[in-house]
Short mmCIF file of C-alpha atoms in Angstrom, two decimals:
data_model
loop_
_atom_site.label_atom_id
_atom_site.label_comp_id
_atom_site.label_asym_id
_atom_site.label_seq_id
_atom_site.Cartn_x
_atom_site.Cartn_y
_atom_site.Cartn_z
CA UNK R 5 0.00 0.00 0.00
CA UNK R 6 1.59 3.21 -1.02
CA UNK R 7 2.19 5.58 2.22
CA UNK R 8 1.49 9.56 1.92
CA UNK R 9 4.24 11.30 3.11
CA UNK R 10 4.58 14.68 4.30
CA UNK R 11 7.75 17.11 4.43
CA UNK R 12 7.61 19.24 7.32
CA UNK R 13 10.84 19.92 8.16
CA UNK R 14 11.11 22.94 6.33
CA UNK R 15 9.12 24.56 9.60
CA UNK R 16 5.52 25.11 10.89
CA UNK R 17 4.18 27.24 7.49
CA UNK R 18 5.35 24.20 5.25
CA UNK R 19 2.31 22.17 6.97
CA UNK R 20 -1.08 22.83 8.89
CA UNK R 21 -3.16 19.70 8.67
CA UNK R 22 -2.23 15.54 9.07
CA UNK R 23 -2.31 13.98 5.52
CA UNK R 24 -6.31 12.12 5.71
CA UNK R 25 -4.52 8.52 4.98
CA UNK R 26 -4.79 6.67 8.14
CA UNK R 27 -1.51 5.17 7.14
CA UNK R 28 0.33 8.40 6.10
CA UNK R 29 3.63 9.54 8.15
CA UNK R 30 5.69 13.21 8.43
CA UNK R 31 9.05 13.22 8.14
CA UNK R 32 10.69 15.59 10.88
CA UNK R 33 13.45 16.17 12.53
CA UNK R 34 16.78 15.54 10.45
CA UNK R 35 14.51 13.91 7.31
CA UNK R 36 13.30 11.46 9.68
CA UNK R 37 10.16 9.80 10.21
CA UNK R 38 9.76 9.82 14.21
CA UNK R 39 7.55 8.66 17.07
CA UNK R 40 8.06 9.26 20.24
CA UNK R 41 7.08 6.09 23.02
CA UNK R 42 7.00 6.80 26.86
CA UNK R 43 7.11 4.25 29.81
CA UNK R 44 5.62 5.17 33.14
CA UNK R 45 6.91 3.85 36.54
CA UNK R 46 4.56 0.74 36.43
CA UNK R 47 6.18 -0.11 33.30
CA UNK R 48 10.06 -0.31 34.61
CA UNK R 49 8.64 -1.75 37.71
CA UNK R 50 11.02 -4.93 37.61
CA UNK R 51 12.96 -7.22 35.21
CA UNK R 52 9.96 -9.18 34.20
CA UNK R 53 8.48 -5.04 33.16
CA UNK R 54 11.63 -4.04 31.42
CA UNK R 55 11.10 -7.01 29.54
CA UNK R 56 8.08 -6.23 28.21
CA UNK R 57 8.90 -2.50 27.31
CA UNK R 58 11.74 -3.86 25.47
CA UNK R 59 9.56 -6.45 23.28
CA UNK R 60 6.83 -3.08 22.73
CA UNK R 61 10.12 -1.40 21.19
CA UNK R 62 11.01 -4.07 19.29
CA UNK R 63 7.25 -5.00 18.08
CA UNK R 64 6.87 -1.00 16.96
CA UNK R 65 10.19 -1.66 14.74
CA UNK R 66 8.72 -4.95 13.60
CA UNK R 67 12.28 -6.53 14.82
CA UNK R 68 10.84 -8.07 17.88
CA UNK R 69 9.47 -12.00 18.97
CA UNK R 70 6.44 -10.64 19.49
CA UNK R 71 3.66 -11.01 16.40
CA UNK R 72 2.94 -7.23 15.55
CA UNK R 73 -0.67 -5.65 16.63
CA UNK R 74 -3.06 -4.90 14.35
CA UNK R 75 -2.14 -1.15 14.69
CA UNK R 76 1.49 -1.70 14.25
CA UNK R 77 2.29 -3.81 11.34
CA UNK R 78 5.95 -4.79 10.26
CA UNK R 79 6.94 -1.85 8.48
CA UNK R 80 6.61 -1.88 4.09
CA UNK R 81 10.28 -2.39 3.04
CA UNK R 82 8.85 0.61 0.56
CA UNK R 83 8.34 2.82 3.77
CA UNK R 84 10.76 5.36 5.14
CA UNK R 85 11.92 3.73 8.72
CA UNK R 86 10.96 4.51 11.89
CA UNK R 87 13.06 6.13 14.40
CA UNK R 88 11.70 6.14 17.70
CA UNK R 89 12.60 8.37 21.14
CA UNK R 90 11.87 6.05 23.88
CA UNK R 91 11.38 8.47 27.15
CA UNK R 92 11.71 6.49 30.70
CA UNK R 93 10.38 6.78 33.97
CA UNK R 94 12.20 5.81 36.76
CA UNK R 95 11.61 2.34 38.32
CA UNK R 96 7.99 1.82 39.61
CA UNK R 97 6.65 -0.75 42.37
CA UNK R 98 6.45 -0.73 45.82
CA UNK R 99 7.96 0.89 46.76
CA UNK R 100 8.82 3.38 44.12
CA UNK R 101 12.17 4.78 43.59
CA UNK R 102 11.40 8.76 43.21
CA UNK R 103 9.49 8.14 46.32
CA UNK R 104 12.74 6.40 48.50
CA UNK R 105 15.17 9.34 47.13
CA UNK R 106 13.19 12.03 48.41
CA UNK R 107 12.27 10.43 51.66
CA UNK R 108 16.17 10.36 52.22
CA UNK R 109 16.37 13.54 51.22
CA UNK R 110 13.84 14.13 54.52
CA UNK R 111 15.72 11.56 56.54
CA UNK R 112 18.98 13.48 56.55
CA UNK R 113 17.03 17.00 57.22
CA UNK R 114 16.27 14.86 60.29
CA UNK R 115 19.64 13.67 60.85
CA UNK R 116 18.81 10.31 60.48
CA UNK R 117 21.62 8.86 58.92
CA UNK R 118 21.17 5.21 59.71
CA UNK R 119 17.41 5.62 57.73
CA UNK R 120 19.70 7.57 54.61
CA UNK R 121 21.91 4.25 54.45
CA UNK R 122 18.53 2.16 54.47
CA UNK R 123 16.67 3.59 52.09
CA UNK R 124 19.82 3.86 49.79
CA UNK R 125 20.33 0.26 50.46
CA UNK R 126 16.67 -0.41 49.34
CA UNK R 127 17.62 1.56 46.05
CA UNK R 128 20.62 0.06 45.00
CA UNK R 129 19.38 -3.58 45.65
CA UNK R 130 16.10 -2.48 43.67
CA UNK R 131 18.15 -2.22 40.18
CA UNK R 132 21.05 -4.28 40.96
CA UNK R 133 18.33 -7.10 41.41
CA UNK R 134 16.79 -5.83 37.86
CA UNK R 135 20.17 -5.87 36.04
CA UNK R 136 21.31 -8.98 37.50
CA UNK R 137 17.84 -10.87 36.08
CA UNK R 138 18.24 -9.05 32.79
CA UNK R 139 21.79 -9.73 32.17
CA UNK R 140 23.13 -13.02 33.80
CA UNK R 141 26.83 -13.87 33.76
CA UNK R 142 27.87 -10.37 35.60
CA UNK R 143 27.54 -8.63 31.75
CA UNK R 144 26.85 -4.61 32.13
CA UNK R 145 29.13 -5.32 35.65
CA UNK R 146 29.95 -1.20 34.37
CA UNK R 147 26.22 -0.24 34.50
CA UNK R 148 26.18 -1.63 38.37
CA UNK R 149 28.97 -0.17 38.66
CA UNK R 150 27.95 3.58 37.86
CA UNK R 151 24.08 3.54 39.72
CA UNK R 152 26.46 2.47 42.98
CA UNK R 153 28.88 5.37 41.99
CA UNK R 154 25.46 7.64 41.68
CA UNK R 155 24.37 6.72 45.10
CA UNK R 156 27.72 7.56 46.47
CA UNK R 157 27.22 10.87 45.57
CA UNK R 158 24.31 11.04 47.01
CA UNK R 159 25.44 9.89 50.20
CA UNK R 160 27.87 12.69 50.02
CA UNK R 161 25.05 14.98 49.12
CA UNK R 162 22.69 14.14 51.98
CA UNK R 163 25.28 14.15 54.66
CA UNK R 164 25.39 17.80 53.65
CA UNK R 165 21.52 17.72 53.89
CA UNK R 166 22.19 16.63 57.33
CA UNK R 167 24.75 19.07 58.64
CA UNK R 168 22.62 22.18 57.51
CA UNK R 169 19.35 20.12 59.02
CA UNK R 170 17.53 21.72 55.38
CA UNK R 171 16.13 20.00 52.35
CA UNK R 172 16.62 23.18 49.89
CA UNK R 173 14.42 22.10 47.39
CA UNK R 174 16.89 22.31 44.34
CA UNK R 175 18.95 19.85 46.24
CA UNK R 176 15.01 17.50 46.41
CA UNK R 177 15.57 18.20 42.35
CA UNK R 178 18.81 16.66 41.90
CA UNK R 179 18.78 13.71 43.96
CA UNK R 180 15.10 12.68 42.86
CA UNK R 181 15.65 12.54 39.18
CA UNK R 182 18.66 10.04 39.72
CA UNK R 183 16.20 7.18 39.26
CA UNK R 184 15.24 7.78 35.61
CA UNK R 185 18.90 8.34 34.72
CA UNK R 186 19.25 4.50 35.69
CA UNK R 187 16.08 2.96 34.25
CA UNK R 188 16.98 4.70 30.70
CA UNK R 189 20.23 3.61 30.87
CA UNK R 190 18.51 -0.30 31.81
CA UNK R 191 16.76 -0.16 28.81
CA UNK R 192 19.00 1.16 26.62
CA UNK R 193 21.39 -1.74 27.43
CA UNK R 194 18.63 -4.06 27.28
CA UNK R 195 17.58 -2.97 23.43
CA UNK R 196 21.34 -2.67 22.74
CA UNK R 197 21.73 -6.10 24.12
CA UNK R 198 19.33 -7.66 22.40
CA UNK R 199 20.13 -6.03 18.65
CA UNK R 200 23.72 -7.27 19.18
CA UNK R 201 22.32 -11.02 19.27
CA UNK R 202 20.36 -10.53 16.60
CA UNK R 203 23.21 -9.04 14.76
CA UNK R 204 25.60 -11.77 16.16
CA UNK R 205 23.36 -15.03 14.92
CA UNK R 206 22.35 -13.16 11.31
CA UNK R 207 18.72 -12.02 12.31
CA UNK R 208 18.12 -9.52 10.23
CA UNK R 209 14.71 -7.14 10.24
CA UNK R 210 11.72 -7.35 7.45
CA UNK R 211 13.26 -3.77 6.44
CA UNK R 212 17.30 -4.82 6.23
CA UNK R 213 18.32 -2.24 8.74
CA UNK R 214 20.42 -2.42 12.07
CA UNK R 215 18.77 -0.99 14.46
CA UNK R 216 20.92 1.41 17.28
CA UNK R 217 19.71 2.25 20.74
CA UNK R 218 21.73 5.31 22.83
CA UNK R 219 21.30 5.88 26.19
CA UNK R 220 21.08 10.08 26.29
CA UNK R 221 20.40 12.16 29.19
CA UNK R 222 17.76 14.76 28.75
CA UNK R 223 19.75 17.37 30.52
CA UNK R 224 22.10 17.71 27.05
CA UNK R 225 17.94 18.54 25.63
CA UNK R 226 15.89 19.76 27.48
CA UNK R 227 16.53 23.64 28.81
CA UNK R 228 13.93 25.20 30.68
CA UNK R 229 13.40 29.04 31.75
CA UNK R 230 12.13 28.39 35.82
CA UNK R 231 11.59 32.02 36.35
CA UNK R 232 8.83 32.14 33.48
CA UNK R 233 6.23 30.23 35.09
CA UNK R 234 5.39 27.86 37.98
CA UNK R 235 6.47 25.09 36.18
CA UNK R 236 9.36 26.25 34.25
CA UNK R 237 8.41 27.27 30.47
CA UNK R 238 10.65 25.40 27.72
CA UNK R 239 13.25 27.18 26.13
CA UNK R 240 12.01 25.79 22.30
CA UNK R 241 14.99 27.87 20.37
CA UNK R 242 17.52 26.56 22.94
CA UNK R 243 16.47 22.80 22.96
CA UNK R 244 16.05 22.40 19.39
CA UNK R 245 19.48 23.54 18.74
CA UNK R 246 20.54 20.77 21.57
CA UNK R 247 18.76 18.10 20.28
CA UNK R 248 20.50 18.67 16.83
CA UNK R 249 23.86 18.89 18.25
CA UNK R 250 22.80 15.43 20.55
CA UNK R 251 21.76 13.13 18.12
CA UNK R 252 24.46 14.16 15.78
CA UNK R 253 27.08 13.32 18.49
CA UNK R 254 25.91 10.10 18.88
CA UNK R 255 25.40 9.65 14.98
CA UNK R 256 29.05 10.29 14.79
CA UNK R 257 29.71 8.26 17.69
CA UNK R 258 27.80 5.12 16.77
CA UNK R 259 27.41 4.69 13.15
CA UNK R 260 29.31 4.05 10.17
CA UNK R 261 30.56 6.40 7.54
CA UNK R 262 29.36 7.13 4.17
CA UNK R 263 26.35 5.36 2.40
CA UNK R 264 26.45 2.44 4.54
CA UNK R 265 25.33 5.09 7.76
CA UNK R 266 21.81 4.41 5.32
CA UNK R 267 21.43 1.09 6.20
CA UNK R 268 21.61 2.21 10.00
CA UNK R 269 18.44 3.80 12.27
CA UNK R 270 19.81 5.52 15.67
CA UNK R 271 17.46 5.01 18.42
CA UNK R 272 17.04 7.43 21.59
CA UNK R 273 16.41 6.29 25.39
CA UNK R 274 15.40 9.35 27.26
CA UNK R 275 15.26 10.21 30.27
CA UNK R 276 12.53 11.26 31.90
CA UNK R 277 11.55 14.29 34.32
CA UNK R 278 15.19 16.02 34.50
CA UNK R 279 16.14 18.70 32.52
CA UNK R 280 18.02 21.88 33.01
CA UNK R 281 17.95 25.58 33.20
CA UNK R 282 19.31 28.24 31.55
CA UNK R 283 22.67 28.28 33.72
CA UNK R 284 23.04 24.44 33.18
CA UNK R 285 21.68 23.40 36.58
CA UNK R 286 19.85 20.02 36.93
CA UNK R 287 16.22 20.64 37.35
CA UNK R 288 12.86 18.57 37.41
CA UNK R 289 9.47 19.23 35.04
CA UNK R 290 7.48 18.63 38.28
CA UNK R 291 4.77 17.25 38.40
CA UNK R 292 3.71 14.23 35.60
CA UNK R 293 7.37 15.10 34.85
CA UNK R 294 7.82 12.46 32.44
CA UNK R 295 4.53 12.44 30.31
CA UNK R 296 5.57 16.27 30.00
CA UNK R 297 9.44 15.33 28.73
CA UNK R 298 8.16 12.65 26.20
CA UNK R 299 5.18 15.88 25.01
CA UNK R 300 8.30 18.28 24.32
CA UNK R 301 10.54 15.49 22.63
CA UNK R 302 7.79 15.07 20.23
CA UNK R 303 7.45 18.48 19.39
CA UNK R 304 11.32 18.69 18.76
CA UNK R 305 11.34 16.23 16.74
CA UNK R 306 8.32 16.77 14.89
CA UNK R 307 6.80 13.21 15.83
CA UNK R 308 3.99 11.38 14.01
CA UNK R 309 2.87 10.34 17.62
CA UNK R 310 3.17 10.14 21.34
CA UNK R 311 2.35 7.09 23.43
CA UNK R 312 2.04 7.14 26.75
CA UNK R 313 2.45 2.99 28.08
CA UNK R 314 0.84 2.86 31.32
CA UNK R 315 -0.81 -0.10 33.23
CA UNK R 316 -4.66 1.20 31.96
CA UNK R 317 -6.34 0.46 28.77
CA UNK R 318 -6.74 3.77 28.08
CA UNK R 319 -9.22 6.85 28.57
CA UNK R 320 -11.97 4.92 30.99
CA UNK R 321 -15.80 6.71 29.77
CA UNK R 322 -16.45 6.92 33.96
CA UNK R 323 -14.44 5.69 37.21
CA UNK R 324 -15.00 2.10 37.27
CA UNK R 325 -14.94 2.62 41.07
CA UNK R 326 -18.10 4.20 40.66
CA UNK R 327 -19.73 2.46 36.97
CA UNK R 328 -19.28 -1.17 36.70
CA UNK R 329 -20.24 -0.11 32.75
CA UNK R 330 -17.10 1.77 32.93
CA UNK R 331 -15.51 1.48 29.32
CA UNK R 332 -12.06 2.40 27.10
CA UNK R 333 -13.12 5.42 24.54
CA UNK R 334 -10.80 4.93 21.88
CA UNK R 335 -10.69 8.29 20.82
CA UNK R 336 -11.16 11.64 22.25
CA UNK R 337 -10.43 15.34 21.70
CA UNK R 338 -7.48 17.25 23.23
CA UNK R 339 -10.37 19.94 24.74
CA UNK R 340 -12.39 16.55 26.33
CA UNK R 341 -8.73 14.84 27.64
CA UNK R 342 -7.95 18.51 29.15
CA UNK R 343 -11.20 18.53 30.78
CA UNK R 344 -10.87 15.06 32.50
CA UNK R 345 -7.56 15.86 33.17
CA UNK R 346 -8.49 19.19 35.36
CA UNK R 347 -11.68 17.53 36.60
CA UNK R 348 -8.70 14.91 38.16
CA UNK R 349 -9.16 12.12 36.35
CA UNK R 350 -6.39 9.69 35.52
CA UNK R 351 -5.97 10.21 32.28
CA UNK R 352 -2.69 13.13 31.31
CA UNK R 353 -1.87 15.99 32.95
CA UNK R 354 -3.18 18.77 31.11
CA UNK R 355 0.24 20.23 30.89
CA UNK R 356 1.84 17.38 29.40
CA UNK R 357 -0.64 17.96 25.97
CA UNK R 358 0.48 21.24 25.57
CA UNK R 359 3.97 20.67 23.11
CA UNK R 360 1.53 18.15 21.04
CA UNK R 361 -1.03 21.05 20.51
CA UNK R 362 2.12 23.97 19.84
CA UNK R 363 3.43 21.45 17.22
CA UNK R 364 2.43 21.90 13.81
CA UNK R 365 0.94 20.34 13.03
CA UNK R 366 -0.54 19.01 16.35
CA UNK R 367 0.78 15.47 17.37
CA UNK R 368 -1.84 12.78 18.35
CA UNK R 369 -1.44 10.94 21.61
CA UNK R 370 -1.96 7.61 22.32
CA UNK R 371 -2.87 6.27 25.80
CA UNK R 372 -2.02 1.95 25.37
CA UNK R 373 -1.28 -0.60 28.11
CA UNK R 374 1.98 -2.16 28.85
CA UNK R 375 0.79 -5.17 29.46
CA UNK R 376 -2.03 -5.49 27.23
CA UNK R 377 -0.23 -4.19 24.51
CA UNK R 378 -2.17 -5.59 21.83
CA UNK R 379 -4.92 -3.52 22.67
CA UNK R 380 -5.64 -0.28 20.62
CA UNK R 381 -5.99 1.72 23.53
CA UNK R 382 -7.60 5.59 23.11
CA UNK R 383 -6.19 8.30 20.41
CA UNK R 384 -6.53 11.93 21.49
CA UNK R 385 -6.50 13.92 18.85
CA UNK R 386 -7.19 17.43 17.15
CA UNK R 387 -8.99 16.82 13.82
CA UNK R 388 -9.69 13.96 11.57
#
């Protein structure tokens, strides 16, 4: 089936309006057709999770085990490739890791040392546990390695904490965005991992391509003005010329020379909820931190789509707490989503659709289960 394809690279006045082919693409950032794929806490949760996001990567490729959904066939050879930005939360579970940095961030305001050791304890065994199921035989040793190097400097950090008896809350940013620099770095080493076997035994893709995944740390992205508003405004000029000078780092980096660099698609894992500011400081996006860092990588790169992998179906028409008849809407309108979202429902926080509605043109979001991934899920969209 022939594919209608859109330039917009040439800026927002080249293109208002999605091609009306269901199966049409843009091509974006750096002549690229992109999508941009986001896993929340629940979906890094443990080895058994990262796993799974792995195989969703992999199935949205069409390099993967899995049989590809109905909504995500194995790419036309014909077809311009997909390059995907895979944005991370940090790990999930009980308990979660955000929420065992910041309570040691409280524990040594209190000058409670021995809880600081515990609770760092509880971290370190969380992903050293992960990596160890994921990669038998001591391999990615280095990535243990670095997350226990992290957490020393965050010892050192806290027992400043505790001298001054004050939890200044840019010191609650830093340490609480450690946990999504190690579950991006997981699951790039996972995808790496696993495209280096495929390599290594012949497996090639339907589309003849190797497939690269890079770890990158949205700090070197992501710059945010946090004197414009509450929750920092995004500095679009600023990032866009970082994300160009990023990717073509690790282009240079990572693939091949010449006309064989053709036969080669890059892949990004993101991190989620850190950025920085204008003076280079490590900050947070607050709040839904991560839906709102996978919303602005999308507009940057001028993605097709965002989806959001959570543990729900999708956009529920009621609470099912409250209507057993409760059911997945499998499409709705950004104004609708925005409503539910303010009313408090669990949908997306109303800030994170923002980037997709300032793109041009505006990027559709997809709400799809983890672990139903087979299952359309809900579309929010602008038009058509």
């Amino acid at each position: 089936m022939n594919q209608e394809v859109s330039d917009r690279n040439d800026g927002p006045s080249q293109t208002q309006t999605r091609p009306g082919n269901p199966g049409a693409y843009f091509l974006g950032f750096d002549s690229k057709r992109w999508e941009v794929h986001k896993f929340g806490g629940t979906s890094v949760a443990s080895a058994d999770c990262f796993l799974k996001a792995a195989a969703i990567v992999e199935e949205q490729l069409g390099i993967g085990a899995l049989p590809p959904s109905h909504s995500n066939p194995y790419p036309n050879p014909n077809d311009t490739p997909k390059h995907l930005a895979v944005v991370v939360s940090a790990m999930g579970g009980k308990p979660k890791v955000t929420d065992l940095l910041l309570n040691s961030v409280s524990a040594a305001a209190d000058r409670d040392m021995t809880q600081v050791e515990a609770l760092l304890g509880r971290v370190q065994e969380k992903h050293d546990s992960c990596i160890d199921a994921l990669f038998p035989q001591n391999r990615h040793q280095k990535l243990k390695d670095q997350i226990q190097s992290d957490i020393s400097d965050l010892r050192d950090i806290l027992k400043t904490v505790s001298l001054m008896k004050w939890q200044a809350s840019r010191i609650r940013e830093l340490v609480s965005g450690f946990g999504e620099l190690w579950s991006s770095q997981i699951l790039a080493c996972l995808l790496s991992a696993q495209a280096q076997k495929r390599h290594s035994t012949g497996t090639s893709s339907p589309d003849k391509l190797t497939h690269h995944f890079t770890y990158v740390d949205a700090r070197r992205i992501i710059t945010i003005d946090e004197e414009a508003i509450q929750d920092g405004a995004v500095c679009w000029d600023i990032s866009q010329t970082k994300v160009k000078e990023v990717y073509a780092q690790e282009c240079a980096r990572l693939l091949p020379k010449g006309e064989d660099c053709l036969k080669h698609c890059l892949h990004m894992v993101i991190t989620g909820y850190v950025a920085s500011n204008t003076q280079g400081v490590a900050t947070t996006l607050q709040r839904d931190g991560s839906e709102y860092s996978a919303a602005i990588m999308g507009r940057l790169l001028q993605s097709n789509n965002i989806t959001i992998w959570t543990d729900v179906d999708g956009v529920l028409s009621a609470d099912p707490r409250r209507v057993l008849e409760a059911h997945v809407i499998p499409e709705v309108s950004y104004n609708e989503a925005m409503e539910l979202a303010d009313f408090g429902a669990k949908v997306i926080h109303s800030k994170t659709i923002q980037p997709a509605i300032m793109a041009h043109p505006q990027i559709p979001i997809y709400i799809r289960n983890t672990f139903n991934s087979s299952f359309h899920g809900t579309r929010i969209y602008t038009s058509g």
